[in-house]
mmCIF file of C-alpha atoms in Angstrom:
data_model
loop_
_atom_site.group_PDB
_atom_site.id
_atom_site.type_symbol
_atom_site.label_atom_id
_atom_site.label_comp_id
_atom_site.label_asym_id
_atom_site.label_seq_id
_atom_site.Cartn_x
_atom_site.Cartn_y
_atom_site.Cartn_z
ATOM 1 C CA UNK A 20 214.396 -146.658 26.193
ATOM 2 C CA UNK A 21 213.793 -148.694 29.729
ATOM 3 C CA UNK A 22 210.605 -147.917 32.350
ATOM 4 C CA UNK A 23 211.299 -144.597 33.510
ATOM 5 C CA UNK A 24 210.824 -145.518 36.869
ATOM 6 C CA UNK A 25 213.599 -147.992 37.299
ATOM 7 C CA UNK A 26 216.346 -145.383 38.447
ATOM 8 C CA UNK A 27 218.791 -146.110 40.797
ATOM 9 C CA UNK A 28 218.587 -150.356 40.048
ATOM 10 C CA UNK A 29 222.395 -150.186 39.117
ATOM 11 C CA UNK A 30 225.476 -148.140 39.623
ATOM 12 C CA UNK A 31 225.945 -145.956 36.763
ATOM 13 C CA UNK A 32 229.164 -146.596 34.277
ATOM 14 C CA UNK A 33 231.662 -143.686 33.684
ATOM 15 C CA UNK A 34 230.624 -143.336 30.180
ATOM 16 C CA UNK A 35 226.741 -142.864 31.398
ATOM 17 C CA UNK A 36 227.973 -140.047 33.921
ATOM 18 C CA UNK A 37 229.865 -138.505 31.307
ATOM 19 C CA UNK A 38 227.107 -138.442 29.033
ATOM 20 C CA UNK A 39 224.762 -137.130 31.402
ATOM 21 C CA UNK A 40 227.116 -134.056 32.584
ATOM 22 C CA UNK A 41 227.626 -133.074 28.631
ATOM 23 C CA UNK A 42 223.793 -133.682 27.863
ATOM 24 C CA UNK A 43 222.977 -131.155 31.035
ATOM 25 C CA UNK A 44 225.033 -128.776 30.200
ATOM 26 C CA UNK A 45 223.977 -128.706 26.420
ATOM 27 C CA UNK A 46 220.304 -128.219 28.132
ATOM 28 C CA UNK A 47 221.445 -125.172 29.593
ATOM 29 C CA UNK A 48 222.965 -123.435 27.205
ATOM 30 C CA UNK A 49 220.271 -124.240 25.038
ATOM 31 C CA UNK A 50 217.838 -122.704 27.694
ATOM 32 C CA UNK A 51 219.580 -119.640 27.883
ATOM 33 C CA UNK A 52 220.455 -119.308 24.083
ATOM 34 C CA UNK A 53 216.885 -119.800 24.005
ATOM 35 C CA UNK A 54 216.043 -117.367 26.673
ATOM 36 C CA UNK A 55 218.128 -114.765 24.496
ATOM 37 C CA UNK A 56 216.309 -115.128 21.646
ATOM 38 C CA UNK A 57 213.137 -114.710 23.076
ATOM 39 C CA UNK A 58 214.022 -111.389 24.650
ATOM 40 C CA UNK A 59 215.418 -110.689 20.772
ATOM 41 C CA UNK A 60 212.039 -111.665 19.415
ATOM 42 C CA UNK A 61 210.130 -109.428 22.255
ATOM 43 C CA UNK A 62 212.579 -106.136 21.593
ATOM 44 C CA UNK A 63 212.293 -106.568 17.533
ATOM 45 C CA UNK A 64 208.503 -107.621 18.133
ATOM 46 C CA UNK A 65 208.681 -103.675 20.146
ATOM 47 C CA UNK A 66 210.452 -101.788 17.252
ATOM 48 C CA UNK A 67 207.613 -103.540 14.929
ATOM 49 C CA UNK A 68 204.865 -102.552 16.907
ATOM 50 C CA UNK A 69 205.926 -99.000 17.371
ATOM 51 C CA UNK A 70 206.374 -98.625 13.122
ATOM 52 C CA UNK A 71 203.293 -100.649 12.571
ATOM 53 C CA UNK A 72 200.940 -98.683 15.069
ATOM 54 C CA UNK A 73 202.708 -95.285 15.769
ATOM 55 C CA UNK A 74 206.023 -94.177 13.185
ATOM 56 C CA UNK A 75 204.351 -95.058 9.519
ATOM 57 C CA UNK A 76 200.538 -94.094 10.453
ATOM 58 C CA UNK A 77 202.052 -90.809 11.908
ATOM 59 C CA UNK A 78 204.302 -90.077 8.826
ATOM 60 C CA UNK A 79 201.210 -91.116 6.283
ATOM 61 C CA UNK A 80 198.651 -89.159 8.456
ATOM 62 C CA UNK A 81 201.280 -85.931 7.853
ATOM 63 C CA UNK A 82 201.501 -86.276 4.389
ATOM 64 C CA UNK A 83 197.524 -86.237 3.909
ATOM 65 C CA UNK A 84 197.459 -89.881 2.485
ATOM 66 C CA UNK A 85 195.956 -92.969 4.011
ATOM 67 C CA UNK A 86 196.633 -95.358 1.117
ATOM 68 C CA UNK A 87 200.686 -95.348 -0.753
ATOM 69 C CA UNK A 88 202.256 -97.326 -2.855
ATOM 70 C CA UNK A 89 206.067 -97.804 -3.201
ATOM 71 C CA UNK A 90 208.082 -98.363 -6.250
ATOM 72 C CA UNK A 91 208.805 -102.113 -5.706
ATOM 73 C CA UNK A 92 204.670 -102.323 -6.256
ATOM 74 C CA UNK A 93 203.764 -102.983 -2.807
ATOM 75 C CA UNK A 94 200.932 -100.944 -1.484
ATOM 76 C CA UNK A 95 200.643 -98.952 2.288
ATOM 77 C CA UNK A 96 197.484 -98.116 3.723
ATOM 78 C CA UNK A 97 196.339 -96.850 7.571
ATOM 79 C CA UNK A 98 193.772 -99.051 9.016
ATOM 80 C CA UNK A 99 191.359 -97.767 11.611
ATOM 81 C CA UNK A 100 189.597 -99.653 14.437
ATOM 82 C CA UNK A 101 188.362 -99.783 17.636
ATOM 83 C CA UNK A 102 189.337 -102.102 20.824
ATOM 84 C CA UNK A 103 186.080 -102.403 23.005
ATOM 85 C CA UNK A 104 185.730 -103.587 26.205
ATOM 86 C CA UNK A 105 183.523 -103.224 29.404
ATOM 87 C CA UNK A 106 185.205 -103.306 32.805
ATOM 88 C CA UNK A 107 184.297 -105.594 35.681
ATOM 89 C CA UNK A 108 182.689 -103.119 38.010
ATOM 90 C CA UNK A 109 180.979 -101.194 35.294
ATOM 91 C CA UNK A 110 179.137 -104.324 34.107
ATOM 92 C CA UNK A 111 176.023 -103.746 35.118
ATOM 93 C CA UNK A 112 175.657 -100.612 34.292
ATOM 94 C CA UNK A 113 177.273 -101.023 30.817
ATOM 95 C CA UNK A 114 174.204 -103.721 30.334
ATOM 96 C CA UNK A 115 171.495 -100.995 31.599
ATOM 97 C CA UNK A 116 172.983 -98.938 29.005
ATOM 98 C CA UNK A 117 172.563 -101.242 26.046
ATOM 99 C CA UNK A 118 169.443 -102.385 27.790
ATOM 100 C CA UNK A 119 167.906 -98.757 27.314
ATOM 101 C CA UNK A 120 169.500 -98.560 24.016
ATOM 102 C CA UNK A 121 167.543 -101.382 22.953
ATOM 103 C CA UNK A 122 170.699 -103.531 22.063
ATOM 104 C CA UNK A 123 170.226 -105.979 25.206
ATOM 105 C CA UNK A 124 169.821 -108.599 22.300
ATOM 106 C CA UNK A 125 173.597 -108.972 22.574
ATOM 107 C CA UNK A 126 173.768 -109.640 25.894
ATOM 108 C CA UNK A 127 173.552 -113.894 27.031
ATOM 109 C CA UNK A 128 172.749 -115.014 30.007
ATOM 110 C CA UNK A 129 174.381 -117.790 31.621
ATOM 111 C CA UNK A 130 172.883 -119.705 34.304
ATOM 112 C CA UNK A 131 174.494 -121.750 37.103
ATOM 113 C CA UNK A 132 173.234 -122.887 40.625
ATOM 114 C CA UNK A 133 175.710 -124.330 43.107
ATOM 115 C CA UNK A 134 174.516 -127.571 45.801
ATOM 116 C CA UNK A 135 176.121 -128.658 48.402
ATOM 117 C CA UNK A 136 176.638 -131.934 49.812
ATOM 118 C CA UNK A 137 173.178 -134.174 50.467
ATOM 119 C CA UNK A 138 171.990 -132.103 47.809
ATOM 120 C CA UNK A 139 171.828 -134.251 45.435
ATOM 121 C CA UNK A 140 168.127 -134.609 45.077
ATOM 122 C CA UNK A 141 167.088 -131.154 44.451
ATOM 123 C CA UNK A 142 169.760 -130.712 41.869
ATOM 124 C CA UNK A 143 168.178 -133.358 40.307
ATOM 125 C CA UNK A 144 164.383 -131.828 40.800
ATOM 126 C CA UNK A 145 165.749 -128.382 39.747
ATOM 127 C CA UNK A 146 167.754 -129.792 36.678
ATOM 128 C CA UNK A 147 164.540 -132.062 35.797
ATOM 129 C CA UNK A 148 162.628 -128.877 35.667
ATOM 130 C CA UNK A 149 164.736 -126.836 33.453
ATOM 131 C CA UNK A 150 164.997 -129.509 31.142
ATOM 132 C CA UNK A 151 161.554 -130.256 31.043
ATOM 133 C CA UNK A 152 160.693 -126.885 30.286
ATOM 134 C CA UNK A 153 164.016 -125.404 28.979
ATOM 135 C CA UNK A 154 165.152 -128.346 26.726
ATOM 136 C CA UNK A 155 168.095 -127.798 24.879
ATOM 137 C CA UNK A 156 169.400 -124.857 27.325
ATOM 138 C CA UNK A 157 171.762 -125.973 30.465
ATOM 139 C CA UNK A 158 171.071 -124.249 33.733
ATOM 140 C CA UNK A 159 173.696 -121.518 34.379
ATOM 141 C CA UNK A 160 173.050 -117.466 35.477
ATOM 142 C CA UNK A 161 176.134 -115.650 34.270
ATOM 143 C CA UNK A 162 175.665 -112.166 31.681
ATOM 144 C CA UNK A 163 177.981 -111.497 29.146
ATOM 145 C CA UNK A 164 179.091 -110.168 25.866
ATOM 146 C CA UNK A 165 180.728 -111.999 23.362
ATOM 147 C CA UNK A 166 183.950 -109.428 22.916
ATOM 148 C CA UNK A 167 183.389 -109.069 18.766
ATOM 149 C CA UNK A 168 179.554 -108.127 19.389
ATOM 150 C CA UNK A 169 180.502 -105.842 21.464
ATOM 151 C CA UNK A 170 182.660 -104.051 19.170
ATOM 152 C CA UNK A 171 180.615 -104.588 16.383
ATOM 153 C CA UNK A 172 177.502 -103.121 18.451
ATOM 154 C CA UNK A 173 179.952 -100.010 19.475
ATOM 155 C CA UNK A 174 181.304 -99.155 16.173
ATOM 156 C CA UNK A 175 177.541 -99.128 14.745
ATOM 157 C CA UNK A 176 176.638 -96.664 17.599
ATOM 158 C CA UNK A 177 179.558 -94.366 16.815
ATOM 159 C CA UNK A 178 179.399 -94.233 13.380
ATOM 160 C CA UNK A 179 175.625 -93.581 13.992
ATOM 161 C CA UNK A 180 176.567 -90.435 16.370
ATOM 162 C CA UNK A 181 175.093 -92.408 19.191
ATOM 163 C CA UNK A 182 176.627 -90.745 22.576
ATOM 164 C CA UNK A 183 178.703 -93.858 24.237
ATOM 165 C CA UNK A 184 179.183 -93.839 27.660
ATOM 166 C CA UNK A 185 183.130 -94.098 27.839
ATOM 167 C CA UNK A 186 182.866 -94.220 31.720
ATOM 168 C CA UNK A 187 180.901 -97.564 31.411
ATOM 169 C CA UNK A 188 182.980 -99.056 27.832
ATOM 170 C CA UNK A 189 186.481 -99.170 27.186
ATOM 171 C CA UNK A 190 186.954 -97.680 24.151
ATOM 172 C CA UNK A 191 190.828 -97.634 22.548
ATOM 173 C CA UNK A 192 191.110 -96.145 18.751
ATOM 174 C CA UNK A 193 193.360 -98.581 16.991
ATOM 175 C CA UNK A 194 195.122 -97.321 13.535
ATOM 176 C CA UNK A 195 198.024 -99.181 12.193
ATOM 177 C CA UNK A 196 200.057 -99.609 9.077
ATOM 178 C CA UNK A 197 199.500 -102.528 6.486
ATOM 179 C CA UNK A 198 202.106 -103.450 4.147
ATOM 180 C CA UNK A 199 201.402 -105.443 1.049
ATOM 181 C CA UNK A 200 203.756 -106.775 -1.452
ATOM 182 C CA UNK A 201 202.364 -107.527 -5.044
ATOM 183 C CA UNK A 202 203.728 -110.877 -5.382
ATOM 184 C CA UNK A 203 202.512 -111.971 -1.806
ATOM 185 C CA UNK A 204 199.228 -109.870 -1.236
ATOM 186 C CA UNK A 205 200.228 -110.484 2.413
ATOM 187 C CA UNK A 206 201.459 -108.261 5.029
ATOM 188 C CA UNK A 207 205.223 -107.771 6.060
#
C-alpha cells in the first residue's frame, strides 16, 4: 500500500475505477446488512429483557417459588436488587442526609481550583502548599459517591428499617430471572 496522501498523482486505469465502484458498493450493503442486524440484536436483546426481568420472575413469583429447576438439570432462581442513585439537584441534600446518618464516610471530596492567565505563580504557591502539607493528595473540590457504595450503603439502611429519603435517592427494585445449565453453571 502507497502514502495515503499521494491521491490524484495519476489518472486512474479502468480496472482501478471498476474496482473502486464494486468495493463501495460492497461497503454499503455491508453497512446496511449491518445496520439490520443491529436493530435484530436490539429487538431480540428487548424480548430478552422483558423474560429475564418481567415474564419468568412474574410467572415464578405466582407459583410461590423463587428457586426451580427444570428437567434438563438446569436450575431458575429470582434475583433481587436494588439500582441506587442520587440526582443532580438533590445532591446536597442527599449528602446532609448521610451526613446526619453518620455515613458521610462514603462521601470523597474532590478538590480543584481554576487560574487564569498570569496566574501562574500562585498556582504554583497554592499547589506548593497543598503538597507540602497534603502530600500524596492532588488539589481538587468536587463531592461524590462512588455508585456501588452507594448502593451498598442503601441496601444496609433498608434492610436495617432505616427510613430512606426516596425524594433525595433514586431507588429502582431490580428482580430478574437467572438461568443455569448444569453442564455450564453459566447463565443463558
Amino acid at each position: 500500500m502507497g502514502n495515503d496522501f499521494d491521491y490524484d498523482k495519476t489518472e486512474p486505469t479502468d480496472e482501478q475505477l471498476s474496482r473502486i465502484a464494486v468495493l463501495a458498493k460492497s461497503q454499503l450493503a455491508l453497512e446496511q446488512e449491518v445496520a439490520a442486524l443491529e436493530e435484530r440484536l436490539k429487538a431480540k436483546n428487548a424480548e430478552l429483557r422483558a423474560v429475564r426481568e418481567v415474564d419468568l420472575p412474574e410467572a415464578m413469583s405466582q407459583a410461590g417459588c423463587s428457586a426451580y429447576k427444570l428437567e434438563d438439570g438446569s436450575a431458575v432462581t429470582v434475583k433481587r436488587d436494588w439500582a441506587v442513585s442520587i440526582q443532580k439537584d438533590r445532591q446536597e441534600k442527599a449528602f446532609a442526609w448521610l451526613e446526619e446518618q453518620n455515613l458521610d464516610s462514603i462521601i470523597k471530596r474532590d478538590l480543584r481550583v481554576q487560574f487564569g492567565r498570569g496566574e501562574g505563580s500562585a498556582a504554583d504557591t497554592l499547589v506548593a502548599y497543598l503538597m507540602q502539607n497534603y502530600a500524596g493528595n492532588q488539589p481538587t473540590d468536587k463531592r461524590g459517591v462512588h455508585p456501588q457504595t452507594l448502593k451498598a450503603t442503601i441496601k444496609e439502611q433498608l434492610a436495617r428499617q432505616v427510613a430512606v429519603p426516596t425524594e433525595l435517592f433514586s431507588l429502582v427494585p431490580l428482580r430478574w430471572a437467572e438461568v443455569k445449565t448444569p453442564q455450564s453453571g453459566g447463565g443463558l
